[in-house]
Amino acid sequence: MSTATIFQIHLALGYVPWLLCFSAYAWPRLAVMDRVAAHRAIAALHSFRFFGLSFLVPGVVGANLPADFASFAAYGDFATGVLAMLALLAVRIRPLFWAFVVAFNLVGAVDILVDYYHGIQIGLAPIAGELGANYVIPIVYVPLLMITHVAAFILLVRQPVAEMRQASPVR
């Protein structure tokens, strides 16, 4: 089997176990949590995205990994991680907290989507070995990040449970 085929299988199947785990364990809890607590939990996970800077470290990635791909992936992750940390630090100032929550989710989701696009454009699949030690990031870590971005957007747009209870007539 070619490197490209293995990488594409890994990319696709990386979502399956995370979707199964997330839907069985994380989503049921996040869906009923206080909105701030749920978004803090998601921000805590994304605060580790500073790790994406490792795409810029020689020896961690191969010398033939396209620099444009590595730079965008690294700085997009770094920006998302910093915004997530700022959300966690701003939790007591709610308007600022919510601004950072929206910002890190938008920046983070766009980063992942653009990284997928760039990966396709540069033909990353056949040279996936150039990801080096970071091969695990798009296969194991990115699916969980994207799933939690989607969850965060759902939580941001839906009406809080407490507000729904107050709005519905009591019978």
Short mmCIF file of C-alpha atoms in Angstrom, two decimals:
data_model
loop_
_atom_site.label_atom_id
_atom_site.label_comp_id
_atom_site.label_asym_id
_atom_site.label_seq_id
_atom_site.Cartn_x
_atom_site.Cartn_y
_atom_site.Cartn_z
CA MET A 1 0.00 0.00 0.00
CA SER A 2 1.35 3.44 -0.89
CA THR A 3 2.19 6.16 1.62
CA ALA A 4 -0.57 8.32 0.13
CA THR A 5 -3.18 5.61 0.59
CA ILE A 6 -2.12 4.89 4.16
CA PHE A 7 -2.16 8.60 5.01
CA GLN A 8 -5.62 9.10 3.49
CA ILE A 9 -6.97 6.07 5.37
CA HIS A 10 -5.44 7.41 8.57
CA LEU A 11 -6.97 10.86 7.99
CA ALA A 12 -10.44 9.46 7.41
CA LEU A 13 -10.36 6.87 10.17
CA GLY A 14 -8.89 9.36 12.66
CA TYR A 15 -12.38 10.81 13.02
CA VAL A 16 -14.17 7.52 13.72
CA PRO A 17 -12.89 6.68 17.22
CA TRP A 18 -13.05 10.32 18.31
CA LEU A 19 -16.64 10.66 17.11
CA LEU A 20 -17.55 7.45 18.93
CA CYS A 21 -15.82 8.54 22.16
CA PHE A 22 -17.04 12.12 21.93
CA SER A 23 -20.66 11.15 21.29
CA ALA A 24 -20.65 8.54 24.07
CA TYR A 25 -18.72 10.39 26.77
CA ALA A 26 -17.97 14.07 26.11
CA TRP A 27 -21.05 15.41 24.30
CA PRO A 28 -23.60 14.14 26.83
CA ARG A 29 -21.71 16.01 29.57
CA LEU A 30 -20.97 19.16 27.59
CA ALA A 31 -24.58 19.42 26.41
CA VAL A 32 -25.93 19.68 29.95
CA MET A 33 -23.10 21.64 31.54
CA ASP A 34 -23.23 25.32 32.29
CA ARG A 35 -22.28 27.05 29.02
CA VAL A 36 -19.24 28.74 30.52
CA ALA A 37 -17.96 25.49 32.01
CA ALA A 38 -18.46 23.65 28.72
CA HIS A 39 -16.56 26.29 26.76
CA ARG A 40 -13.82 26.36 29.40
CA ALA A 41 -13.36 22.60 28.97
CA ILE A 42 -13.08 23.00 25.20
CA ALA A 43 -10.70 25.95 25.58
CA ALA A 44 -8.51 23.92 27.94
CA LEU A 45 -8.06 21.26 25.25
CA HIS A 46 -7.27 23.86 22.59
CA SER A 47 -4.84 25.74 24.82
CA PHE A 48 -2.30 23.01 24.02
CA ARG A 49 -2.25 24.00 20.35
CA PHE A 50 0.95 25.95 20.92
CA PHE A 51 2.45 22.51 20.22
CA GLY A 52 1.83 23.17 16.52
CA LEU A 53 4.97 25.31 16.49
CA SER A 54 6.84 22.00 16.35
CA PHE A 55 6.11 22.03 12.59
CA LEU A 56 8.91 24.61 12.42
CA VAL A 57 11.51 22.51 14.26
CA PRO A 58 14.09 20.82 12.01
CA GLY A 59 14.39 17.16 12.84
CA VAL A 60 10.81 16.97 14.09
CA VAL A 61 9.58 17.34 10.53
CA GLY A 62 11.44 16.32 7.39
CA ALA A 63 13.51 18.78 5.41
CA ASN A 64 11.23 18.30 2.39
CA LEU A 65 8.00 19.29 4.14
CA PRO A 66 6.88 22.40 2.22
CA ALA A 67 7.69 25.47 4.31
CA ASP A 68 4.42 27.23 3.42
CA PHE A 69 2.40 24.31 4.77
CA ALA A 70 4.53 24.01 7.91
CA SER A 71 4.44 27.76 8.67
CA PHE A 72 0.71 28.16 8.23
CA ALA A 73 -0.02 25.04 10.29
CA ALA A 74 2.37 26.12 13.02
CA TYR A 75 1.21 29.71 13.37
CA GLY A 76 -2.48 28.87 12.98
CA ASP A 77 -2.21 26.38 15.83
CA PHE A 78 -0.16 28.81 17.91
CA ALA A 79 -2.70 31.62 17.43
CA THR A 80 -5.55 29.29 18.35
CA GLY A 81 -3.75 28.09 21.47
CA VAL A 82 -3.02 31.63 22.63
CA LEU A 83 -6.63 32.70 22.04
CA ALA A 84 -7.86 29.64 23.98
CA MET A 85 -5.53 30.52 26.88
CA LEU A 86 -6.79 34.10 26.81
CA ALA A 87 -10.36 32.79 26.99
CA LEU A 88 -9.43 30.77 30.07
CA LEU A 89 -7.77 33.80 31.67
CA ALA A 90 -10.73 36.07 30.87
CA VAL A 91 -13.44 33.81 32.30
CA ARG A 92 -14.38 36.34 35.00
CA ILE A 93 -14.92 39.09 32.43
CA ARG A 94 -17.75 37.44 30.51
CA PRO A 95 -17.91 39.67 27.40
CA LEU A 96 -14.16 39.24 26.93
CA PHE A 97 -14.39 35.50 27.63
CA TRP A 98 -17.09 35.05 24.99
CA ALA A 99 -15.11 37.13 22.48
CA PHE A 100 -12.08 34.90 22.96
CA VAL A 101 -14.23 31.75 22.79
CA VAL A 102 -15.62 32.83 19.43
CA ALA A 103 -12.17 33.93 18.25
CA PHE A 104 -10.29 30.75 19.10
CA ASN A 105 -13.01 28.58 17.60
CA LEU A 106 -13.14 30.57 14.36
CA VAL A 107 -9.37 30.82 14.02
CA GLY A 108 -8.90 27.17 14.97
CA ALA A 109 -11.55 25.76 12.63
CA VAL A 110 -10.34 27.91 9.73
CA ASP A 111 -6.76 26.83 10.48
CA ILE A 112 -7.69 23.15 10.24
CA LEU A 113 -9.75 23.61 7.07
CA VAL A 114 -7.01 25.64 5.39
CA ASP A 115 -4.39 23.09 6.46
CA TYR A 116 -6.47 20.35 4.80
CA TYR A 117 -6.77 22.51 1.69
CA HIS A 118 -3.03 23.27 1.65
CA GLY A 119 -2.27 19.59 2.19
CA ILE A 120 -4.30 18.69 -0.87
CA GLN A 121 -2.80 21.51 -2.95
CA ILE A 122 0.81 20.56 -2.19
CA GLY A 123 0.20 16.83 -2.49
CA LEU A 124 0.98 16.07 1.15
CA ALA A 125 -0.34 12.49 1.08
CA PRO A 126 2.52 10.99 -0.97
CA ILE A 127 5.13 12.79 1.17
CA ALA A 128 3.36 12.29 4.51
CA GLY A 129 6.56 10.83 5.94
CA GLU A 130 7.96 14.38 5.83
CA LEU A 131 5.63 15.18 8.72
CA GLY A 132 8.09 13.18 10.80
CA ALA A 133 7.15 12.97 14.46
CA ASN A 134 4.24 15.31 13.74
CA TYR A 135 2.51 12.65 11.62
CA VAL A 136 0.40 11.90 14.68
CA ILE A 137 -1.01 15.46 14.82
CA PRO A 138 -3.32 15.32 11.76
CA ILE A 139 -4.20 11.68 12.41
CA VAL A 140 -4.92 11.64 16.15
CA TYR A 141 -5.11 15.21 17.46
CA VAL A 142 -6.74 17.21 14.63
CA PRO A 143 -9.94 15.14 14.45
CA LEU A 144 -10.62 15.76 18.15
CA LEU A 145 -9.90 19.46 17.68
CA MET A 146 -12.29 19.76 14.74
CA ILE A 147 -15.00 17.81 16.54
CA THR A 148 -14.71 20.10 19.56
CA HIS A 149 -14.84 23.19 17.34
CA VAL A 150 -18.11 21.92 15.87
CA ALA A 151 -19.40 21.19 19.38
CA ALA A 152 -18.39 24.68 20.50
CA PHE A 153 -20.27 26.27 17.60
CA ILE A 154 -23.35 24.20 18.42
CA LEU A 155 -23.13 25.24 22.06
CA LEU A 156 -22.65 28.88 21.06
CA VAL A 157 -25.73 29.06 18.88
CA ARG A 158 -28.18 26.99 20.83
CA GLN A 159 -30.29 28.45 23.57
CA PRO A 160 -29.11 27.54 27.07
CA VAL A 161 -31.21 24.81 28.73
CA ALA A 162 -32.10 27.08 31.67
CA GLU A 163 -33.40 29.76 29.31
CA MET A 164 -35.47 27.19 27.44
CA ARG A 165 -37.05 25.98 30.69
CA GLN A 166 -37.93 29.56 31.66
CA ALA A 167 -39.38 30.29 28.23
CA SER A 168 -41.61 27.22 28.06
CA PRO A 169 -44.93 27.33 29.88
CA VAL A 170 -45.24 25.16 32.96
CA ARG A 171 -48.11 22.66 32.76
#
